[in-house]
Amino acid sequence: MGSSPAAAAAVEELTRLYRELPRRPSAEEVEAAAAVLASAEAEDAAARLAQVEVAAPQPPEDGVPGEILDVLREAWDNAVPPIGLLRRRKEAEIVVEVDRRFKVFDELLARLSRVVATLSEPPAAEAGEERVDSAPVPTAPAELVEEAVRRTPRGFTGGLDDEMVLCEILVRLPARSILRCRAVCTSWRRLTSDPAFLRAHHRRQPDLPLIYFRRGDSDYVGAIDLHAAQLRPVIDYTWPFGYTVIASCDGLLLLSSGRFYICNPATNHWAEIPQLVDGDFLGLYPHSLSGEYRILYGEFHGEEECVYHIITLGSDEPKRIRMTMGSSEPVEQPLAREFLMHARGDRSVLVRGNLHWYLRHRDEGCKIMVFDTVSESFQWMRHPAVPGWVSLLEMDNTLVFSAVECMSRIDLWVLQDHERSIWACKHRIELPMVQIRQFPECNLEHLGWSAMIVSVEGDVLVRCSNRIFHCDRKGNVLASFQFDGQLPMNCLHRLKENLVLHPFFRM
């Protein structure tokens, strides 16, 4: 992986410590243990109150000396029920403590993975970057191991197989580091090529916002790692003509430059989709029943008619479908044409098997059109009535709605009930314009700017001049990325790296 023998030894040591942990308790066991501790605390409080009452001076009962009563009180305090309660408490404390230590090691493994990735990656400096305010990150795996040793549970035995622990580390690495790991040895190549590992690796990868920037006569696409405050290169090819990312799905990018290409930046696989040249792209999605990846697009036939097609990646023949609104009856051509004229495929949003578009309907105002990818039918959805520049986005498998009403504020709405179209405003974020104006090139009155929410936690990317600022929901600037070329542009799409191989790239 390009790291030193000392770094490899540090990884091995952390792996050994992880193996010595006992079986990880389930969420139900941790919840039950917490309930036992809460009950024990309540019983302790009641017992202390009773002891106070008993300790109060009381006249001896008839025929029973006071010393005998004292003996009985002490016997009650040391009776079997309190001992049983103590045993249950100790067992619950062990469960909670083991769960806490697993959480510590989860964080250590994540930090170690980031450091190993840094050691194995070449500097990614297509665009300059500047850390403004962020937590310090250890610069060597040995520092992580020292912390692990300080927190390591003693006296525990049992644990996981070496390969499973190695997986816990490797699944957190970027795709480029995984490809380098395959050159270490045969067993690592076998492990990192296994389909189950590749699926787990994809699930662990961060969902990174994409940006465009231009250098000279070439276009570039990069991804911003918010946690590490780094710009990752996504597409290394430099084309002499402009292209845009019009869709992203499971690590796949659909690119358009007059011609259409599907690509996987993690594996560097590309394929052309010639069927889209004469059509209007509407959306890219995985078909849950077949496991195929499909594209929805439409075509105008003359002035009165339009048709819709679905094509499966790897297939030459598209399938024609009728535009239906939740039933078997097709919609009238005026609505079908109006949707195709106003729906923008590059702004389609895939959430839980449905494609969504924000558009203006001629008679019913602004609405969201939804396409069910299983039933292949359409329906309308209400959205929050908010002013300003709006965007429909997907975050954490949830449909969200961002609205920029003025230069200094952006709101995030989250869909809580899909069936009833119920939305709730989760964040109202004041943008740090005072801090941004401190940069000489950021004259907001004369230069274009844009703001886009990129996480449900309220992270925002603000573009101004040749900089992109990463801000949190409290209005703090966490990082600044400076670009030497032309103005960067926020992209509505995101990339979650995926090393899974697809047959349509080999056709």
Coordinates of C-alpha atoms in Angstrom, one line a residue:
M1 CA 0.0 0.0 0.0
G2 CA 3.0 2.2 -0.2
S3 CA 3.4 2.5 3.6
S4 CA 6.4 1.7 5.7
P5 CA 7.1 -1.6 7.7
A6 CA 6.4 0.4 10.9
A7 CA 3.0 1.4 9.5
A8 CA 2.2 -2.2 8.6
A9 CA 3.2 -3.3 12.1
A10 CA 0.9 -0.7 13.6
V11 CA -2.0 -2.0 11.5
E12 CA -1.1 -5.6 12.7
E13 CA -1.1 -4.5 16.3
L14 CA -4.4 -2.7 16.1
T15 CA -5.8 -5.9 14.4
R16 CA -4.5 -8.0 17.3
L17 CA -6.2 -5.8 19.8
Y18 CA -9.4 -5.8 17.9
R19 CA -9.4 -9.6 17.9
E20 CA -9.1 -9.7 21.7
L21 CA -12.4 -8.1 22.2
P22 CA -15.2 -10.4 23.2
R23 CA -18.3 -11.0 21.1
R24 CA -20.0 -7.7 20.2
P25 CA -23.3 -7.3 22.0
S26 CA -26.3 -6.7 19.8
A27 CA -28.3 -3.5 19.9
E28 CA -31.1 -5.3 21.8
E29 CA -28.6 -6.6 24.5
V30 CA -27.2 -3.1 24.9
E31 CA -30.7 -1.6 25.3
A32 CA -31.6 -4.3 27.8
A33 CA -28.4 -3.6 29.8
A34 CA -29.1 0.1 29.9
A35 CA -32.6 -0.6 31.2
V36 CA -31.2 -2.8 33.9
L37 CA -28.8 0.0 35.0
A38 CA -31.6 2.5 35.0
S39 CA -33.7 0.2 37.1
A40 CA -30.9 -0.5 39.5
E41 CA -30.2 3.3 39.9
A42 CA -33.9 3.8 40.7
E43 CA -33.9 1.0 43.2
D44 CA -30.7 2.4 44.8
A45 CA -32.4 5.7 45.2
A46 CA -35.4 4.1 46.8
A47 CA -33.1 2.1 49.1
R48 CA -31.1 5.2 50.2
L49 CA -34.4 6.9 51.0
A50 CA -35.5 3.9 53.1
Q51 CA -32.1 3.8 54.9
V52 CA -32.6 7.4 55.8
E53 CA -36.0 6.7 57.3
V54 CA -34.7 3.6 59.1
A55 CA -31.7 5.5 60.4
A56 CA -33.9 8.0 62.1
P57 CA -34.1 7.6 65.9
Q58 CA -37.0 5.4 66.8
P59 CA -38.2 4.1 70.2
P60 CA -37.6 0.4 70.6
E61 CA -40.7 -1.8 70.1
D62 CA -42.2 -3.5 73.1
G63 CA -40.1 -6.5 74.1
V64 CA -37.4 -6.0 71.4
P65 CA -34.1 -4.4 72.5
G66 CA -32.7 -1.6 70.2
E67 CA -29.5 -3.6 69.6
I68 CA -31.5 -6.5 68.1
L69 CA -33.3 -4.0 65.7
D70 CA -29.9 -2.7 64.6
V71 CA -28.8 -6.3 63.8
L72 CA -32.0 -6.9 61.8
R73 CA -31.5 -3.6 59.8
E74 CA -27.9 -4.7 58.9
A75 CA -29.1 -8.1 57.8
W76 CA -31.8 -6.6 55.6
D77 CA -29.1 -4.4 53.9
N78 CA -27.1 -7.5 53.1
A79 CA -29.9 -9.9 52.1
V80 CA -30.1 -11.9 48.9
P81 CA -32.2 -9.5 46.8
P82 CA -29.5 -6.7 46.9
I83 CA -26.8 -9.3 46.0
G84 CA -28.9 -10.5 43.0
L85 CA -29.4 -6.9 41.9
L86 CA -25.7 -6.3 42.2
R87 CA -25.0 -9.3 40.0
R88 CA -27.4 -8.1 37.3
R89 CA -25.9 -4.7 37.5
K90 CA -22.4 -6.0 37.0
E91 CA -23.4 -8.0 34.0
A92 CA -25.2 -5.0 32.5
E93 CA -22.1 -2.8 33.1
I94 CA -19.9 -5.3 31.3
V95 CA -22.3 -5.3 28.3
V96 CA -22.4 -1.5 28.2
E97 CA -18.6 -1.3 28.6
V98 CA -17.9 -3.8 25.8
D99 CA -20.2 -1.9 23.5
R100 CA -18.4 1.3 24.4
R101 CA -15.0 -0.2 23.6
F102 CA -16.3 -1.5 20.2
K103 CA -17.4 2.0 19.4
V104 CA -13.9 3.2 20.3
F105 CA -12.3 0.7 18.0
D106 CA -14.8 1.5 15.2
E107 CA -13.5 5.1 15.3
L108 CA -9.9 4.0 15.5
L109 CA -10.3 1.7 12.5
A110 CA -11.9 4.6 10.6
R111 CA -9.1 6.9 11.5
L112 CA -6.4 4.3 10.7
S113 CA -8.0 3.8 7.3
R114 CA -7.9 7.5 6.5
V115 CA -4.2 7.6 7.5
V116 CA -3.3 4.5 5.5
A117 CA -5.2 6.0 2.5
T118 CA -3.2 9.2 2.9
L119 CA 0.1 7.3 3.0
S120 CA -0.8 5.3 -0.1
E121 CA -2.3 8.2 -2.2
P122 CA -0.3 10.6 -4.3
P123 CA -1.0 14.3 -3.7
A124 CA -4.2 15.3 -5.3
A125 CA -3.5 18.8 -6.3
E126 CA -5.4 19.7 -9.3
A127 CA -6.8 22.5 -7.2
G128 CA -5.3 24.1 -4.2
E129 CA -6.9 23.5 -0.8
E130 CA -6.8 25.4 2.4
R131 CA -7.8 24.1 5.8
V132 CA -9.6 26.9 7.7
D133 CA -10.8 25.2 10.8
S134 CA -10.7 21.5 11.4
A135 CA -9.7 18.9 14.0
P136 CA -6.1 17.6 13.9
V137 CA -5.6 14.2 12.3
P138 CA -2.8 11.9 13.4
T139 CA 0.0 11.7 10.9
A140 CA 1.1 8.1 11.6
P141 CA -0.7 4.9 12.3
A142 CA 1.5 4.4 15.4
E143 CA -0.3 7.2 17.1
L144 CA -3.6 5.4 16.6
V145 CA -2.2 2.2 18.0
E146 CA -1.0 4.0 21.1
E147 CA -4.5 5.3 21.7
A148 CA -5.9 1.8 21.0
V149 CA -3.5 0.3 23.6
R150 CA -4.5 2.8 26.2
R151 CA -8.2 1.9 25.7
T152 CA -7.7 -1.8 25.1
P153 CA -9.8 -4.1 27.4
R154 CA -7.7 -6.4 29.4
G155 CA -8.6 -10.0 30.2
F156 CA -11.0 -10.5 27.4
T157 CA -10.5 -13.4 24.9
G158 CA -12.1 -14.5 21.7
G159 CA -12.8 -12.3 18.7
L160 CA -12.9 -12.3 15.0
D161 CA -10.9 -14.0 12.3
D162 CA -7.9 -12.1 10.9
E163 CA -9.4 -11.8 7.5
M164 CA -12.6 -10.3 9.0
V165 CA -10.6 -7.7 10.9
L166 CA -8.6 -6.9 7.8
C167 CA -11.9 -6.4 6.0
E168 CA -13.0 -3.9 8.6
I169 CA -9.9 -1.8 7.8
L170 CA -9.9 -2.2 4.0
V171 CA -13.6 -1.5 3.4
R172 CA -13.0 2.1 4.6
L173 CA -10.2 2.8 2.1
P174 CA -10.9 4.8 -1.1
A175 CA -11.1 2.7 -4.3
R176 CA -7.6 3.7 -5.5
S177 CA -6.1 2.4 -2.3
I178 CA -8.0 -0.9 -2.7
L179 CA -6.6 -1.3 -6.2
R180 CA -3.1 -0.8 -4.8
C181 CA -3.8 -3.3 -2.0
R182 CA -4.3 -6.1 -4.6
A183 CA -0.6 -5.9 -5.4
V184 CA 0.4 -6.7 -1.9
C185 CA -0.1 -10.4 -1.9
T186 CA -2.4 -13.2 -3.4
S187 CA -4.6 -13.4 -0.3
W188 CA -5.3 -9.6 -0.3
R189 CA -6.1 -9.7 -4.0
R190 CA -8.5 -12.5 -3.5
L191 CA -10.1 -10.7 -0.5
T192 CA -10.5 -7.4 -2.3
S193 CA -11.9 -9.0 -5.4
D194 CA -14.6 -10.9 -3.7
P195 CA -18.1 -9.6 -4.7
A196 CA -19.2 -9.6 -1.0
F197 CA -16.3 -7.4 -0.1
L198 CA -16.9 -5.1 -3.0
R199 CA -20.5 -4.6 -2.0
A200 CA -19.5 -3.9 1.6
H201 CA -16.8 -1.5 0.4
H202 CA -19.4 0.4 -1.6
R203 CA -21.8 0.7 1.4
R204 CA -18.9 2.1 3.6
Q205 CA -17.8 4.8 1.1
P206 CA -18.8 8.4 1.8
D207 CA -21.3 10.0 -0.6
L208 CA -19.2 12.9 -2.0
P209 CA -20.6 16.0 -3.7
L210 CA -19.3 16.5 -7.2
I211 CA -18.0 19.8 -8.7
Y212 CA -16.9 20.9 -12.1
F213 CA -13.9 23.1 -12.8
R214 CA -12.0 24.0 -16.0
R215 CA -8.2 24.2 -16.5
G216 CA -7.0 25.5 -19.9
D217 CA -9.1 23.8 -22.6
S218 CA -10.0 20.8 -20.5
D219 CA -12.9 20.0 -18.2
Y220 CA -12.5 18.2 -14.8
V221 CA -14.8 16.6 -12.3
G222 CA -13.8 16.4 -8.7
A223 CA -15.4 15.2 -5.5
I224 CA -15.1 17.1 -2.1
D225 CA -14.4 14.9 0.9
L226 CA -16.0 17.0 3.6
H227 CA -14.6 15.0 6.5
A228 CA -10.9 15.1 5.3
A229 CA -11.3 18.6 3.6
Q230 CA -9.8 17.2 0.4
L231 CA -10.6 17.4 -3.2
R232 CA -10.5 14.0 -4.9
P233 CA -10.0 13.6 -8.6
V234 CA -12.9 11.8 -10.2
I235 CA -12.3 11.8 -14.0
D236 CA -8.7 12.0 -15.0
Y237 CA -9.4 12.1 -18.8
T238 CA -9.1 15.5 -20.3
W239 CA -11.4 16.0 -23.3
P240 CA -11.1 19.0 -25.7
F241 CA -14.8 19.7 -25.5
G242 CA -17.2 20.4 -22.7
Y243 CA -19.2 17.6 -21.0
T244 CA -21.5 17.4 -18.0
V245 CA -22.5 14.9 -15.4
I246 CA -26.2 14.4 -16.0
A247 CA -26.8 11.5 -13.6
S248 CA -25.1 9.5 -10.8
C249 CA -26.2 6.1 -9.4
D250 CA -24.3 3.5 -7.4
G251 CA -20.9 4.8 -8.4
L252 CA -21.9 5.2 -12.0
L253 CA -21.8 8.5 -13.8
L254 CA -23.8 9.4 -17.0
L255 CA -21.9 12.0 -19.0
S256 CA -23.2 14.1 -21.9
S257 CA -21.3 16.1 -24.5
G258 CA -23.6 15.7 -27.5
R259 CA -22.9 12.0 -27.1
F260 CA -23.7 9.9 -24.0
Y261 CA -21.3 7.8 -21.9
I262 CA -21.8 5.7 -18.8
C263 CA -18.6 5.4 -16.8
N264 CA -17.4 4.1 -13.5
P265 CA -14.5 6.4 -12.3
A266 CA -13.4 3.8 -9.7
T267 CA -12.6 1.1 -12.2
N268 CA -12.0 3.4 -15.2
H269 CA -14.6 1.6 -17.3
W270 CA -16.5 3.5 -20.0
A271 CA -19.3 2.6 -22.5
E272 CA -21.2 4.7 -25.1
I273 CA -25.0 4.8 -25.2
P274 CA -25.8 5.7 -28.8
Q275 CA -29.6 5.3 -28.3
L276 CA -29.8 8.6 -26.3
V277 CA -28.4 10.8 -29.1
D278 CA -31.8 11.5 -30.5
G279 CA -33.7 11.4 -27.2
D280 CA -34.3 13.5 -24.1
F281 CA -32.7 11.9 -21.1
L282 CA -35.0 11.7 -18.0
G283 CA -33.3 9.5 -15.4
L284 CA -30.9 6.6 -14.6
Y285 CA -31.9 4.0 -12.0
P286 CA -31.3 0.4 -10.8
H287 CA -34.2 -1.9 -11.4
S288 CA -34.8 -3.7 -8.1
L289 CA -36.4 -6.8 -9.6
S290 CA -33.9 -7.6 -12.3
G291 CA -30.7 -6.0 -10.9
E292 CA -30.3 -4.2 -14.2
Y293 CA -29.5 -0.5 -14.7
R294 CA -31.9 1.3 -16.8
I295 CA -32.4 4.7 -18.4
L296 CA -35.7 6.5 -19.0
Y297 CA -35.9 8.9 -21.9
G298 CA -38.4 10.5 -24.2
E299 CA -38.7 11.5 -27.9
F300 CA -40.8 14.0 -29.7
H301 CA -42.5 12.7 -32.9
G302 CA -43.6 15.7 -34.8
E303 CA -45.5 18.5 -33.2
E304 CA -48.3 16.5 -31.5
E305 CA -46.8 13.3 -30.2
C306 CA -44.1 12.2 -27.8
V307 CA -43.1 8.7 -26.7
Y308 CA -41.2 7.3 -23.7
H309 CA -38.6 4.6 -23.7
I310 CA -36.6 2.5 -21.2
I311 CA -33.3 1.1 -22.2
T312 CA -31.3 -1.4 -20.2
L313 CA -27.6 -0.8 -20.1
G314 CA -25.9 -3.4 -22.2
S315 CA -29.0 -3.9 -24.4
D316 CA -29.4 -2.5 -27.9
E317 CA -33.2 -2.5 -28.0
P318 CA -35.2 0.1 -26.0
K319 CA -38.7 -0.7 -24.6
R320 CA -41.5 1.7 -25.4
I321 CA -43.8 2.5 -22.5
R322 CA -47.0 4.5 -22.1
M323 CA -47.1 7.5 -19.7
T324 CA -49.7 6.5 -17.1
M325 CA -50.6 8.3 -13.9
G326 CA -50.9 5.6 -11.3
S327 CA -53.4 3.5 -13.5
S328 CA -53.5 1.6 -16.7
E329 CA -55.0 4.6 -18.6
P330 CA -52.4 6.6 -20.5
V331 CA -52.3 10.4 -20.0
E332 CA -53.3 12.8 -22.7
Q333 CA -50.6 13.9 -25.1
P334 CA -50.5 17.5 -24.0
L335 CA -49.5 16.5 -20.5
A336 CA -47.0 13.9 -21.8
R337 CA -45.4 16.6 -24.1
E338 CA -45.4 19.2 -21.3
F339 CA -43.6 16.9 -18.9
L340 CA -41.0 16.0 -21.5
M341 CA -40.4 19.7 -22.3
H342 CA -40.0 20.8 -18.7
A343 CA -38.4 17.8 -17.0
R344 CA -34.7 18.0 -16.7
G345 CA -33.0 14.6 -16.6
D346 CA -29.8 16.1 -15.2
R347 CA -31.9 17.2 -12.1
S348 CA -33.8 13.9 -11.6
V349 CA -33.5 12.5 -8.1
L350 CA -33.6 8.8 -7.3
V351 CA -34.9 7.9 -3.8
R352 CA -36.1 4.5 -2.8
G353 CA -36.8 3.2 -6.3
N354 CA -38.6 6.3 -7.5
L355 CA -37.3 9.1 -9.8
H356 CA -38.4 12.6 -8.9
W357 CA -38.4 15.9 -10.9
Y358 CA -39.2 19.4 -9.7
L359 CA -41.1 21.3 -12.5
R360 CA -43.8 23.9 -13.1
H361 CA -47.1 22.5 -14.3
R362 CA -49.2 24.8 -16.5
D363 CA -52.4 24.5 -14.6
E364 CA -51.4 23.3 -11.1
G365 CA -48.3 25.4 -10.4
C366 CA -45.0 23.9 -9.1
K367 CA -45.1 20.2 -8.3
I368 CA -42.9 17.2 -8.1
M369 CA -43.4 14.4 -10.7
V370 CA -42.6 10.9 -9.5
F371 CA -41.8 7.8 -11.6
D372 CA -42.2 4.4 -10.0
T373 CA -39.4 2.3 -11.5
V374 CA -41.2 -1.0 -10.7
S375 CA -44.7 -0.2 -11.9
E376 CA -43.4 2.2 -14.6
S377 CA -46.1 4.7 -13.8
F378 CA -46.1 8.4 -12.9
Q379 CA -47.8 10.5 -10.2
W380 CA -47.8 14.0 -8.8
M381 CA -46.4 14.9 -5.3
R382 CA -46.8 18.1 -3.3
H383 CA -43.8 20.1 -2.1
P384 CA -43.4 22.8 0.5
A385 CA -44.5 26.2 -0.5
V386 CA -41.2 28.2 -0.2
P387 CA -39.9 31.1 -2.2
G388 CA -36.5 31.5 -3.7
W389 CA -34.2 29.3 -5.8
V390 CA -35.0 25.7 -5.0
S391 CA -33.4 22.3 -5.6
L392 CA -34.6 18.7 -5.2
L393 CA -31.9 16.4 -3.7
E394 CA -31.3 13.0 -2.2
M395 CA -29.5 12.6 1.1
D396 CA -29.2 9.4 3.2
N397 CA -31.9 7.8 1.0
T398 CA -34.3 10.6 1.8
L399 CA -35.9 13.2 -0.5
V400 CA -34.9 16.7 0.6
F401 CA -35.7 20.2 -0.7
S402 CA -33.4 23.1 -0.4
A403 CA -34.4 26.7 -0.9
V404 CA -32.2 29.8 -1.1
E405 CA -34.5 32.8 -0.3
C406 CA -31.9 35.5 0.0
M407 CA -28.2 35.8 -0.1
S408 CA -27.7 35.0 3.5
R409 CA -29.9 32.0 4.2
I410 CA -30.7 28.5 3.0
D411 CA -33.4 26.2 4.2
L412 CA -33.5 22.4 4.2
W413 CA -36.8 20.6 4.0
V414 CA -37.1 16.8 4.5
L415 CA -39.8 14.5 3.3
Q416 CA -41.2 12.8 6.3
D417 CA -44.2 11.0 4.8
H418 CA -44.0 10.0 1.2
E419 CA -47.6 8.8 0.9
R420 CA -49.1 12.0 2.3
S421 CA -46.4 14.4 1.0
I422 CA -45.6 15.7 4.4
W423 CA -42.5 17.9 4.6
A424 CA -40.7 19.4 7.6
C425 CA -38.1 22.2 7.8
K426 CA -35.0 20.6 9.4
H427 CA -32.4 23.3 9.1
R428 CA -32.5 27.1 8.5
I429 CA -28.9 28.0 7.9
E430 CA -27.5 31.5 8.1
L431 CA -24.6 31.7 5.6
P432 CA -21.3 33.2 6.8
M433 CA -21.2 36.0 4.2
V434 CA -19.1 38.2 6.6
Q435 CA -16.3 35.6 6.7
I436 CA -16.5 34.9 2.9
R437 CA -16.2 38.6 2.2
Q438 CA -12.8 38.6 4.0
F439 CA -11.3 36.9 0.9
P440 CA -10.2 39.7 -1.5
E441 CA -11.5 37.9 -4.6
C442 CA -15.0 37.3 -3.2
N443 CA -16.9 40.4 -4.0
L444 CA -20.5 39.1 -3.7
E445 CA -22.0 42.3 -5.2
H446 CA -20.2 41.9 -8.6
L447 CA -19.5 38.1 -8.8
G448 CA -21.9 35.2 -9.1
W449 CA -22.3 32.9 -6.2
S450 CA -24.3 29.8 -5.3
A451 CA -25.0 27.8 -2.2
M452 CA -26.0 24.1 -2.0
I453 CA -26.8 21.9 1.0
V454 CA -24.8 18.7 0.7
S455 CA -25.8 16.7 3.8
V456 CA -28.8 16.2 6.1
E457 CA -26.6 17.5 9.0
G458 CA -26.6 20.9 7.3
D459 CA -23.2 21.0 5.5
V460 CA -23.3 23.7 2.8
L461 CA -21.0 24.4 -0.1
V462 CA -20.8 28.0 -1.1
R463 CA -19.2 29.0 -4.4
C464 CA -17.9 32.5 -4.9
S465 CA -15.3 33.5 -7.5
N466 CA -12.6 30.8 -7.7
R467 CA -13.3 29.4 -4.3
I468 CA -15.7 26.9 -2.8
F469 CA -16.3 27.2 1.0
H470 CA -17.5 24.3 3.2
C471 CA -19.7 25.6 6.0
D472 CA -21.6 23.9 8.8
R473 CA -25.2 24.5 9.8
K474 CA -24.1 27.0 12.4
G475 CA -22.6 29.3 9.8
N476 CA -18.9 28.4 10.4
V477 CA -16.5 28.2 7.5
L478 CA -14.8 24.8 8.0
A479 CA -12.6 24.7 4.8
S480 CA -11.9 26.6 1.7
F481 CA -10.9 25.2 -1.7
Q482 CA -9.2 27.5 -4.2
F483 CA -9.1 26.8 -7.9
D484 CA -6.5 28.3 -10.3
G485 CA -8.5 27.8 -13.4
Q486 CA -11.9 29.2 -14.3
L487 CA -14.8 29.4 -11.9
P488 CA -15.7 26.1 -10.3
M489 CA -19.4 25.0 -10.3
N490 CA -21.4 23.0 -7.8
C491 CA -22.9 19.9 -9.3
L492 CA -26.2 18.5 -8.1
H493 CA -24.9 15.0 -8.3
R494 CA -22.9 12.9 -5.8
L495 CA -20.5 10.0 -6.1
K496 CA -20.3 6.9 -3.8
E497 CA -17.4 4.9 -5.1
N498 CA -18.1 1.3 -6.3
L499 CA -15.6 -1.3 -7.4
V500 CA -18.3 -3.9 -8.4
L501 CA -17.9 -5.0 -12.0
H502 CA -20.8 -4.6 -14.5
P503 CA -21.3 -6.8 -17.6
F504 CA -22.4 -3.9 -19.8
F505 CA -18.9 -2.5 -19.8
R506 CA -17.6 -5.7 -21.4
M507 CA -20.1 -5.8 -24.3

